[in-house]
Structure formats: structure tokens, C-alpha cells
Amino acid sequence: MNTFVAIGDTVVDELRAILGDEGVLIGKAARYNRTRVPAPFPVHRWAEYVPDLVVLPRTAEQVSEVVKLANRERIPVVPRAGGTGLNDGALPLKRGIVVDIKRMNQIKEVDLVDRTVTVGPGINMLKLNEELRKHNVMFPDDPASYPCSLVGGRIGTSGWSLIGGRYGHTRDLVISFQIVLPTGEIIEVGDGGGRKIRKSSSGFQLKHLFMGHQGTLGIVTEATLELVPRPEMEFAAFFHYPSYTAAWESTGALAKSGLASLGGVVLFDEYKLRYLRRDDEAYIPRPDHVRAVVATALYGTRDEVEPAARRIMRIGRESGGTYLGDEISSGDWASRHDRYATPLHGRLDTGEVVPMSWHCEDASINYSQLPAVMEKWHAITARYAEKTGILDDWGMFAYTNGAYKPWGDYLTEIDIGIWEQKLSDDNWPDWVACKREIAQVALDHGGSITACHGATREGDAELIPVEMGGGFDVMLKIKAALDPNNIMNPGKYELDRAYGLDEKVFR
Amino acid sequence: MTAPPYDPAADGGLQEQFVEQWRDSAYGCFSSGHKFCREVCPVMQVTRNENHTPTAFHANIVAMEQGNLTVADVADDYVHCTQCGACELRCPNTLFTGDFYRNRTQTVKVVKAMRALAIQSGIEQPNWKRWVEATIDAKSEPVLDVPVSQENVARWSEGLGLPIGGETILFVDCEAAFYRTSVSRSTAQLLQMAGVEFGLMREQWCCGGPAAEMGYTDAARQLADHNVADWRSYGAKRIITLDPHDYISFTEDYVEYFGPDYEFEIVHITELVAELIRDGALTLTQPIERVVTYHDPCRLNKRKGIHASPREILRAIPGLEFRDVDHVTQWSYCSGGGGGLPIEKPEITAEISRRRLARAKELEVDTLVSACVWSERPLAAAGDEQGIDVRDLMELVAESAGLDPRGVHGAAGPQQEVPA
Ligand SMILES: Cc1cc2nc3c(=O)[nH]c(=O)nc-3n(C[C@H](O)[C@H](O)[C@H](O)COP(=O)(O)OP(=O)(O)OC[C@H]3O[C@@H](n4cnc5c(N)ncnc54)[C@H](O)[C@@H]3O)c2cc1C
Ligand code: SF4
Ligand code: SF4
């Protein structure tokens, strides 16, 4: 059942009147290139998800007019920021209009007194920080996708930052924002109060509701962000261990150190080491007794970081770690954004090198459960790798997940290479089943399916009602109330159920 | 807007062969698709249209393989590239695993190949077409309305007494020969002053680089054949380039055309002049009272890794206050002057240059120094708007060496002044 109508010429004319000719793209290349995100994707089914057209707005008013028109005409609307999301959030499942916000990338106000910067949602963090550098401040949202994701997508996914232990994650760093609701009204949401208020207890906490919804509740058109002083000092330390267990125990000890300057702790398992050793001998030392690695990084004033660094070195060593040296520590931490998604590392069972796409599972798992989840995930991956012949286990990371108190739970990532060229209708269900089993393990261990990417893909999405429990019914009610015609990114998160639609949501 | 589906019978299998050739390399990007390259791309920074990203340039080939797109659907998108090379450098596939797998993301080559396919498929950009036709006609590029012709190609050097032929040849780019003659005169006089023996070509034709960049492979080859024959006719061994685009043509395109028989040593002027200063063959004595920053020309910095010699030269000029921006930060800078962009999309070039000058302005300099004549026209136009002088490195070096090279520089329209 499809409740949506095809887009006619009059709608295109109306859109051109709103956005100008150059703000409306109907060419095939424009539409095909806004279908995909980097998550593995059955290439042969590309054509099924191509949007009808793309708009490139410059103002909130334009976005509002587009959404009103779409709501009137019952046309799906999908916001797209950087298009780097790893769970297909920006993929137009039901076609319709893609609202690509990259032209909304202005820096509108830098307030050095109340410590905020107000931007359009199409700005990238690296670019923003280039501009902020001259004021000696920064916006410290630092995902591995720091060079490519955009503020709008960070809000749309409620992202996680590599240095969130010290500075907080996207939700802690976005103070308030302006959002166009599915019916076209433009509102401001924050904790309460004015744009620059960090803490309030007036009314409902709407900021959280309108973050991480993957564009199903509206389109962010402006955001007011936190400014922090640029750190005077950064210190990274990498340790190696003879076993995963030793590294896991050390991770716990480091994370609990209570040091305010601790940006985060990262645990690399044996599979990850094997993967990283594939090309770069210098990076992970070869000896067999190097079985796991833990990385930490500190940020802050010199007065904080110098003594904290001594403490971290002591904890690392006392908990069984061997320091990997300054060069590897600072060098590898500096390249922390670049070590993902390297298709060239793809290997078949036979050792043959083939280009593989990166799939990243990103559950939130409590510290106590990490070893058990690790074992189960590798076993599931091995089973499906054998069955399909197109998967490759690229190992696991566990990253501290809490803001400011980085000890209780971990963003737990298993990276899987997939030979995307070989995805077919035959093996796609196996891949989905693999993902679903991985997600189920996270739930079985009291975790969440996703720490930051969202869970709108098949294999995850159907477990969201399970994870959310009674909360899922509340989600359905909110969705139906705010988006009466189901135009905002329809088909995601099983939210179609709010409209009595129970069709298969994805592929 | 929508082209009919691809039919191999209609184009003699051209597109099919193209896809076959580029598919695997396109998958290297498609499988990552993370777009680390997006924000360094100078064109994308201006248009903010994902069609113009390196990611799209690769993904389109996969879509062509799947039968989803044809060259007609994408030809215009590939006009939006200056071939600066930033995206290749910023690509983690090149940065991190490239050496090991001998892999390099080859966006520039892909863009050139797609442009060539478009032309072979009968899809031409009107201004490029005119440009290349005029180049073939006059053997030099129609750099605006300057009288471009073989009689005039060496006119910039009047009064300098330069010989023809010899072991070392100074190749003077079309823009420098006809338009910004102060650069060619400065360069020639510096070389003379340092005692470098060199001559000019009997008949210098355009290097063919611009035609190659636009996809006119036959025209490019025709020009290259002539130049190499000219060099060989008097036994040239070493070619000095004063423009980075020529340096790319002679060190990359020509090597591909002529294979192992290509015998010439190609030396770029900034490398040579830095050496001459270092060795004491050139002494810079006249103080230049300017506050400058340096624009890394894309083809030197991003494509050839030449960023040290221009800085070394600037630091040797007395009186100069040099406010540097490191060459990695400059990966995302550009003038917009390359890859044929100013010929087809002048408004994008102008905006790229405007942004470059705005960055210079933040440094509170009075002069932006470049080392690429092709960048200097759009940069100078933006400089005029923002009150910053744009000069070529060789112009400043000549001045500091006490020379008075004359010739023409600046952004203003066609220049026909003949050097005194
Ligand atoms: C190499 C790599 C590393 C990564 N590392 C991390 C990491 O460390 N931490 C992390 O959190 N993520 C990471 N990601 C995932 C991804 O970068 C994040 O999910 C990011 O927040 C997505 O931002 P984007 O701008 O690309 O958004 P998109 O992918 O364009 O969109 C993401 C979602 O937000 C919605 N959306 C976009 N714009 C708006 C808007 N204006 N209003 C409302 N909704 C909107 C979209 O519809 C979609 O559902 C990584 C991705 C890659 C490729
Ligand atoms: S060119 Fe490189 S950086 Fe850009 S999307 Fe492709 S793989 Fe990623
Ligand atoms: S070569 Fe330069 S202009 Fe062309 S796509 Fe790459 S970064 Fe953009």
C-alpha cells in the first residue's frame, strides 16, 4: 500500500517558485547520488530508492514552504545532510523530495561572551573549527566522520564523539535549535528558555525528543552550539596487552580514573589487531604476545593534563599494559578519523583481496557485558561469513560512551567488511539475519542496539519496538500527532504502524 | 532532463569500454563513500551540490555499470572540477592504505576520462569547443582577445636576445607568453642573470594540457607531438617550465603519450630558482617592502608535492614579511583557474578566487604571491575587489635581484602592450 502520490509538473513549478530554478534538481544524476549513504547497500536495487527530486534550500522559510507543500500534496520528504549516516537514515525509502541542506552552512553568530556559535545545519565541524580557531575556541563534536558529517546530521542521529568523555556528545553540545515541523511550522527547541540556555526545567524536555529521530519529526534549520576553549594540551597513550581480558580490565581501570580531562578510552580486540596488521606492520607491533590494545586521550589545560598524563601512565602500566611509545600514540590518535572504511583491506577466506564496504555495528553495552558480547558477535559473524562468502570480520572496538563520566557503558563496535558488488536477493536476507542476531545479543545483554548511528535499517528496525517496550507506543502517538500525513522520512523505525500501515518497511 | 537508456550499439560500445576500464577503481571509492574529500573540494565549497563531489564522480560509473545512468546524464557535472587533486590527497584510501596496495584514488584521471567520453559521444561544452578549436587554429590558446599567433609567441622576449634551440629550453606558457608577460620576462632575465644557458623553441605550440583536461584527447596529442618534435630537432635535453600546468603536461601526459622513449628532464622554475639562490648564482639584494602570503598553486602543491621551494625563495627575499599558511591547510584552497573551469563556469572560478583572497585578507597582508600564471588572472581580479595585490613569485624575485623586467601583469582585460 502506498499512500503517496507521484510528483506532477505543477508541484515542480511551485518548488521552483519557492527555491529558484537552481534550487530544484530533477536530473537523474542528482537523484541517484542522493540515494546512497556509506552503509552497505544492494547495488542492484539502487533504482528502487531514487527520490523524485532534490531541493537545495538556503533558508528556514524555504524549508518550511517545501514541507507545507509536501504535506498538502502528501509527498514524502527526507532531510539529507552529509549523507555519511551508517544506517540509511537519509535514504529515501518511499522516494519523494530529498531536502539537501548543504547550502545552509553559514556561521551566523559567534558569541564569545555567552560562549555559543549559531550555525546553519549544513556546516561541517572541521570547517566550523577552522573559523573558530582565530578566537581560540572550538566546537568539540569529534566523530570519526569529523571531516565529512554535518551539524544537521549530527542532530538527526544524536551522534557520539570520540572525545565525549571530556566534552560530551552531540546532545550535550547542541544547546538549542530551530526545526521545521512536519506540518511546516518553524519552532525553537532547547532545554527551555532562550536559544543560549543550557539548563532549564520548564515544560517537556523537547530537545531530546527532536534529536536522533532520523528526520522523522522535522528538519533542523539552525543550531546554537557550545563553545569550549581550545585545549592547551592533548596527550594520547596507547598500551598493549597479552590478552583481551587483561586489556578489558585495564580499560575499566582507566575509565574509572575520575580524571576530568579524560577524552575517552578505546579497547581494540584481537580481531581488530589482526585487521590493522594487514597492511601496516609499523603500527601494531608484530610479536604474538601483543593481543589487544587500549588507547586513551586527555584534553585540557596544561595544568590539568600534565599531572593527569602521569596518572594515566601509571594506571595503564599497573593494570598490565605496556606503553606503545610516543610516536604510535600521538600518530595514531592524530589519524583517528581516517582508519575506518578502508575497502582495500577486504579479504575473502582464501586471502584474496577484494574491495569491501564497511558495516559498523554500534551497540551500547555495559562494561560488565563486553567480553560475553564480543564472543557472541564474532561467532555470529563467522557463521554468516562462512555461509555467504562475502563477509569479513574486521574486529571490534569498545569506546567509553558516557559524557563526562565515561565508565559505565561502551559504544561497542564490530566492523564487518562486505563485498557489496556481490550482494544479491539471495544473500541479502542472510546479511539482514546476521545483523538481527547481532542486535538481539545487544538487547539480551541489557544494551541498546545503537549508540549513535540509529537503527532504521532492516535487521535493526524490527527490534526497536522490543528495545523501546511501552515507549514505542508513545513514539507512535507522537509521530501521528506531529506528522498527520506521514510525510517526514516515511518507512523508518516502523513508525508506519502509527498510520495502520504494517507493510514491510525496508527491502 | 532524463537521457534515454544506454544502447551500446549506438556508440560503438564506447561507454561500455569506459565502464570496463574504470569500474574497479570506481568501486574503491563507492565501497567507502564516506566523503572525506567533500569539504576540501574547492568547487564543492562553492556550489554545495553533491553532484560535484568526487564521491559522485566515482559513483556515477557504478551507476552506469548498473544501467542507471549514461554519460549524457552526468557530462555537465564533470565540468565542475578544477583538477586540483585535493580530493585524492584527502582520501583515506590514498593516505592510509594506498602505498601498501599501490592504490591511489584517481579522481583527476576519472574526470578527464569522463570528459573525453562525453566528447566522443557528441556531448560538447560550447566554450571548451570554441577554445580548443581556436587553439588548434592558432597553435596557442586564445588567452582572451590578445592577438595569439605564431608570429607573436616569442614577442614577450623582445630585446632579451634569447637564442633558439639548445640543450635547455624555456617553455613559456600561453598565458605568460601573451598575457602576463611580466612573468616570462622576469623568469628569462633571472635565468640569464644566473648564467643558465637556455633557448626558446623554434615554434612553441600550446602544451596541449588544457585540451587534455577538457577531454579533447586528439587535439592534445597533436600539440604534444609538435612540441616533442621541435625539442628533438635541436637535441634538447632539459625543459624548464614556468607554469605548473605545463609541468603536469610534460611530466604526466607526455610520459603517457611517448612512453619509455620520452627522454626529457623536466625542471620546474621554482625548484631551479631555489637552487640558484642556494648556490649563490642569484643574489637577492633589493628589499621588497611588502607583507605577503603565498598561494600554493594546486598543481604544484597537491599534484606534485612542490611546496618547499617557493617558500624557500620567499624567505630569501630581503625586506619581505612572509605570513605563511601551511601547505596542508592549503589543500582546500584554490584559485578556480584550472581544469577549464574559468572557460565554462567563470562565475564559480571568480567565487573560488574571491574566497582565496578573503583568506589572505584575514592575514592582513598587502600582497598574495602565486606561482602559477593561470591562477593569477582570477586571483588578481578578486584582489582588485579586496585591495590586495596579486604577484607572481618570479616577478618579486626579479625585482629583488635588481631587474626591471617590465611586461604586463594584473587582472584587467586584454593586454597588448609590448615590452619596451
Ligand atoms: C567514516 C565514518 C565514521 C563515522 N564515525 C562516527 C562516529 O564516530 N560517531 C558518530 O556518531 N557517527 C559516526 N559516523 C556516522 C555518521 O557520520 C553520523 O551518523 C553523522 O551524524 C551523520 O551526519 P550526516 O551529516 O552525514 O547526516 P546524514 O547521513 O545526511 O543524515 C543522518 C540522519 O539525519 C537526518 N537529518 C539530516 N539532516 C537533518 C536535519 N537538518 N534535520 C533533521 N534530520 C536530519 C537524515 O534524514 C538521516 O536520517 C561515521 C560515519 C563514517 C562514514
Ligand atoms: S574519493 Fe576517497 S574520500 Fe572521497 S568518498 Fe571516495 S573513498 Fe571517500
Ligand atoms: S580535483 Fe579538486 S576540484 Fe576536482 S573534484 Fe577533486 S577536489 Fe574537487
PDB file of C-alpha atoms in Angstrom, chain B residues 99-240:
ATOM      1  CA  ASP B  99      51.175   2.695  -0.523  1.00  0.00           C
ATOM      2  CA  PHE B 100      50.667  -0.842   0.576  1.00  0.00           C
ATOM      3  CA  TYR B 101      48.152  -1.718  -2.113  1.00  0.00           C
ATOM      4  CA  ARG B 102      49.743   0.570  -4.693  1.00  0.00           C
ATOM      5  CA  ASN B 103      46.416   2.248  -4.912  1.00  0.00           C
ATOM      6  CA  ARG B 104      45.633   5.858  -5.429  1.00  0.00           C
ATOM      7  CA  THR B 105      42.203   7.339  -5.779  1.00  0.00           C
ATOM      8  CA  GLN B 106      42.333   8.804  -9.255  1.00  0.00           C
ATOM      9  CA  THR B 107      39.637  11.411  -9.401  1.00  0.00           C
ATOM     10  CA  VAL B 108      41.508  13.701 -11.774  1.00  0.00           C
ATOM     11  CA  LYS B 109      42.029  10.944 -14.314  1.00  0.00           C
ATOM     12  CA  VAL B 110      38.407   9.880 -13.969  1.00  0.00           C
ATOM     13  CA  VAL B 111      37.234  13.426 -14.628  1.00  0.00           C
ATOM     14  CA  LYS B 112      39.431  13.714 -17.713  1.00  0.00           C
ATOM     15  CA  ALA B 113      38.295  10.332 -18.989  1.00  0.00           C
ATOM     16  CA  MET B 114      34.616  11.135 -18.499  1.00  0.00           C
ATOM     17  CA  ARG B 115      35.040  14.439 -20.307  1.00  0.00           C
ATOM     18  CA  ALA B 116      36.709  12.606 -23.158  1.00  0.00           C
ATOM     19  CA  LEU B 117      33.906  10.071 -23.276  1.00  0.00           C
ATOM     20  CA  ALA B 118      31.372  12.884 -23.411  1.00  0.00           C
ATOM     21  CA  ILE B 119      33.129  14.456 -26.382  1.00  0.00           C
ATOM     22  CA  GLN B 120      33.432  11.131 -28.170  1.00  0.00           C
ATOM     23  CA  SER B 121      29.717  10.675 -27.527  1.00  0.00           C
ATOM     24  CA  GLY B 122      28.975  14.015 -29.138  1.00  0.00           C
ATOM     25  CA  ILE B 123      28.303  15.959 -25.944  1.00  0.00           C
ATOM     26  CA  GLU B 124      30.408  19.095 -26.035  1.00  0.00           C
ATOM     27  CA  GLN B 125      30.602  22.180 -23.859  1.00  0.00           C
ATOM     28  CA  PRO B 126      30.310  25.156 -26.198  1.00  0.00           C
ATOM     29  CA  ASN B 127      33.048  27.298 -24.696  1.00  0.00           C
ATOM     30  CA  TRP B 128      35.526  24.470 -24.460  1.00  0.00           C
ATOM     31  CA  LYS B 129      34.805  23.521 -28.018  1.00  0.00           C
ATOM     32  CA  ARG B 130      35.489  27.045 -29.190  1.00  0.00           C
ATOM     33  CA  TRP B 131      38.621  27.287 -27.067  1.00  0.00           C
ATOM     34  CA  VAL B 132      40.148  24.105 -28.368  1.00  0.00           C
ATOM     35  CA  GLU B 133      39.242  24.891 -31.983  1.00  0.00           C
ATOM     36  CA  ALA B 134      40.915  28.250 -31.641  1.00  0.00           C
ATOM     37  CA  THR B 135      43.947  26.631 -30.008  1.00  0.00           C
ATOM     38  CA  ILE B 136      44.360  24.199 -32.851  1.00  0.00           C
ATOM     39  CA  ASP B 137      43.899  27.013 -35.277  1.00  0.00           C
ATOM     40  CA  ALA B 138      46.483  29.382 -33.798  1.00  0.00           C
ATOM     41  CA  LYS B 139      48.614  26.714 -32.074  1.00  0.00           C
ATOM     42  CA  SER B 140      48.326  28.690 -28.881  1.00  0.00           C
ATOM     43  CA  GLU B 141      45.449  29.184 -26.525  1.00  0.00           C
ATOM     44  CA  PRO B 142      43.144  32.125 -27.177  1.00  0.00           C
ATOM     45  CA  VAL B 143      44.014  33.805 -23.910  1.00  0.00           C
ATOM     46  CA  LEU B 144      41.269  36.381 -24.114  1.00  0.00           C
ATOM     47  CA  ASP B 145      41.483  38.683 -27.113  1.00  0.00           C
ATOM     48  CA  VAL B 146      45.214  39.078 -27.297  1.00  0.00           C
ATOM     49  CA  PRO B 147      46.498  38.521 -30.816  1.00  0.00           C
ATOM     50  CA  VAL B 148      47.604  34.965 -30.464  1.00  0.00           C
ATOM     51  CA  SER B 149      49.642  33.703 -33.325  1.00  0.00           C
ATOM     52  CA  GLN B 150      52.914  32.054 -34.131  1.00  0.00           C
ATOM     53  CA  GLU B 151      54.481  35.378 -35.096  1.00  0.00           C
ATOM     54  CA  ASN B 152      53.736  36.637 -31.606  1.00  0.00           C
ATOM     55  CA  VAL B 153      54.553  33.639 -29.470  1.00  0.00           C
ATOM     56  CA  ALA B 154      58.020  34.874 -28.595  1.00  0.00           C
ATOM     57  CA  ARG B 155      57.211  38.559 -28.757  1.00  0.00           C
ATOM     58  CA  TRP B 156      57.233  38.771 -24.978  1.00  0.00           C
ATOM     59  CA  SER B 157      61.007  38.313 -25.137  1.00  0.00           C
ATOM     60  CA  GLU B 158      61.763  41.261 -27.379  1.00  0.00           C
ATOM     61  CA  GLY B 159      65.077  42.846 -26.578  1.00  0.00           C
ATOM     62  CA  LEU B 160      66.318  39.973 -24.433  1.00  0.00           C
ATOM     63  CA  GLY B 161      68.360  38.351 -27.162  1.00  0.00           C
ATOM     64  CA  LEU B 162      67.308  34.813 -26.419  1.00  0.00           C
ATOM     65  CA  PRO B 163      68.632  32.112 -28.741  1.00  0.00           C
ATOM     66  CA  ILE B 164      66.508  29.455 -30.389  1.00  0.00           C
ATOM     67  CA  GLY B 165      67.079  25.827 -29.512  1.00  0.00           C
ATOM     68  CA  GLY B 166      69.834  24.322 -27.412  1.00  0.00           C
ATOM     69  CA  GLU B 167      70.055  21.709 -24.705  1.00  0.00           C
ATOM     70  CA  THR B 168      67.890  23.607 -22.271  1.00  0.00           C
ATOM     71  CA  ILE B 169      64.605  25.099 -23.386  1.00  0.00           C
ATOM     72  CA  LEU B 170      62.402  27.528 -21.516  1.00  0.00           C
ATOM     73  CA  PHE B 171      58.810  26.642 -22.271  1.00  0.00           C
ATOM     74  CA  VAL B 172      56.661  29.705 -21.886  1.00  0.00           C
ATOM     75  CA  ASP B 173      53.077  29.004 -21.140  1.00  0.00           C
ATOM     76  CA  CYS B 174      50.454  30.604 -23.422  1.00  0.00           C
ATOM     77  CA  GLU B 175      49.112  32.788 -20.646  1.00  0.00           C
ATOM     78  CA  ALA B 176      52.614  34.005 -19.834  1.00  0.00           C
ATOM     79  CA  ALA B 177      53.584  34.441 -23.476  1.00  0.00           C
ATOM     80  CA  PHE B 178      50.612  36.521 -24.454  1.00  0.00           C
ATOM     81  CA  TYR B 179      49.005  37.845 -21.355  1.00  0.00           C
ATOM     82  CA  ARG B 180      51.064  38.078 -18.207  1.00  0.00           C
ATOM     83  CA  THR B 181      54.317  38.778 -19.975  1.00  0.00           C
ATOM     84  CA  SER B 182      55.960  40.161 -16.858  1.00  0.00           C
ATOM     85  CA  VAL B 183      56.249  36.593 -15.597  1.00  0.00           C
ATOM     86  CA  SER B 184      58.013  35.302 -18.670  1.00  0.00           C
ATOM     87  CA  ARG B 185      60.304  38.316 -18.826  1.00  0.00           C
ATOM     88  CA  SER B 186      61.179  38.030 -15.159  1.00  0.00           C
ATOM     89  CA  THR B 187      61.922  34.361 -15.499  1.00  0.00           C
ATOM     90  CA  ALA B 188      64.067  34.710 -18.592  1.00  0.00           C
ATOM     91  CA  GLN B 189      66.099  37.555 -17.158  1.00  0.00           C
ATOM     92  CA  LEU B 190      66.660  35.742 -13.889  1.00  0.00           C
ATOM     93  CA  LEU B 191      67.979  32.743 -15.760  1.00  0.00           C
ATOM     94  CA  GLN B 192      70.239  34.974 -17.834  1.00  0.00           C
ATOM     95  CA  MET B 193      71.491  36.724 -14.736  1.00  0.00           C
ATOM     96  CA  ALA B 194      72.316  33.390 -13.108  1.00  0.00           C
ATOM     97  CA  GLY B 195      74.197  32.257 -16.189  1.00  0.00           C
ATOM     98  CA  VAL B 196      71.821  29.468 -17.107  1.00  0.00           C
ATOM     99  CA  GLU B 197      72.136  28.746 -20.794  1.00  0.00           C
ATOM    100  CA  PHE B 198      68.784  28.248 -22.420  1.00  0.00           C
ATOM    101  CA  GLY B 199      66.878  28.903 -25.584  1.00  0.00           C
ATOM    102  CA  LEU B 200      63.343  29.173 -26.833  1.00  0.00           C
ATOM    103  CA  MET B 201      61.588  26.742 -29.115  1.00  0.00           C
ATOM    104  CA  ARG B 202      61.629  27.176 -32.873  1.00  0.00           C
ATOM    105  CA  GLU B 203      57.920  27.137 -32.842  1.00  0.00           C
ATOM    106  CA  GLN B 204      56.214  26.780 -29.486  1.00  0.00           C
ATOM    107  CA  TRP B 205      52.731  25.352 -29.554  1.00  0.00           C
ATOM    108  CA  CYS B 206      50.360  25.096 -26.644  1.00  0.00           C
ATOM    109  CA  CYS B 207      51.428  22.216 -24.380  1.00  0.00           C
ATOM    110  CA  GLY B 208      48.059  20.596 -25.004  1.00  0.00           C
ATOM    111  CA  GLY B 209      47.306  20.312 -21.305  1.00  0.00           C
ATOM    112  CA  PRO B 210      44.126  22.366 -21.328  1.00  0.00           C
ATOM    113  CA  ALA B 211      42.718  20.423 -24.273  1.00  0.00           C
ATOM    114  CA  ALA B 212      43.566  17.190 -22.472  1.00  0.00           C
ATOM    115  CA  GLU B 213      41.926  18.469 -19.314  1.00  0.00           C
ATOM    116  CA  MET B 214      38.759  19.280 -21.231  1.00  0.00           C
ATOM    117  CA  GLY B 215      38.729  15.845 -22.812  1.00  0.00           C
ATOM    118  CA  TYR B 216      39.945  16.734 -26.301  1.00  0.00           C
ATOM    119  CA  THR B 217      42.498  13.984 -26.424  1.00  0.00           C
ATOM    120  CA  ASP B 218      43.269  14.126 -30.145  1.00  0.00           C
ATOM    121  CA  ALA B 219      43.885  17.839 -30.127  1.00  0.00           C
ATOM    122  CA  ALA B 220      46.082  17.489 -27.073  1.00  0.00           C
ATOM    123  CA  ARG B 221      48.120  14.795 -28.717  1.00  0.00           C
ATOM    124  CA  GLN B 222      48.569  16.789 -31.905  1.00  0.00           C
ATOM    125  CA  LEU B 223      50.030  19.699 -29.928  1.00  0.00           C
ATOM    126  CA  ALA B 224      52.250  17.398 -27.894  1.00  0.00           C
ATOM    127  CA  ASP B 225      53.611  15.686 -30.998  1.00  0.00           C
ATOM    128  CA  HIS B 226      54.661  19.002 -32.414  1.00  0.00           C
ATOM    129  CA  ASN B 227      56.395  20.191 -29.260  1.00  0.00           C
ATOM    130  CA  VAL B 228      58.333  16.993 -28.782  1.00  0.00           C
ATOM    131  CA  ALA B 229      59.407  17.041 -32.426  1.00  0.00           C
ATOM    132  CA  ASP B 230      60.531  20.642 -32.021  1.00  0.00           C
ATOM    133  CA  TRP B 231      62.629  19.745 -28.961  1.00  0.00           C
ATOM    134  CA  ARG B 232      64.137  16.782 -30.703  1.00  0.00           C
ATOM    135  CA  SER B 233      65.051  18.786 -33.784  1.00  0.00           C
ATOM    136  CA  TYR B 234      67.840  20.571 -31.908  1.00  0.00           C
ATOM    137  CA  GLY B 235      68.579  17.861 -29.363  1.00  0.00           C
ATOM    138  CA  ALA B 236      67.017  19.464 -26.310  1.00  0.00           C
ATOM    139  CA  LYS B 237      67.578  17.552 -23.097  1.00  0.00           C
ATOM    140  CA  ARG B 238      66.115  19.695 -20.414  1.00  0.00           C
ATOM    141  CA  ILE B 239      62.866  21.667 -20.417  1.00  0.00           C
ATOM    142  CA  ILE B 240      62.240  24.404 -17.876  1.00  0.00           C
TER     143      ILE B 240
END
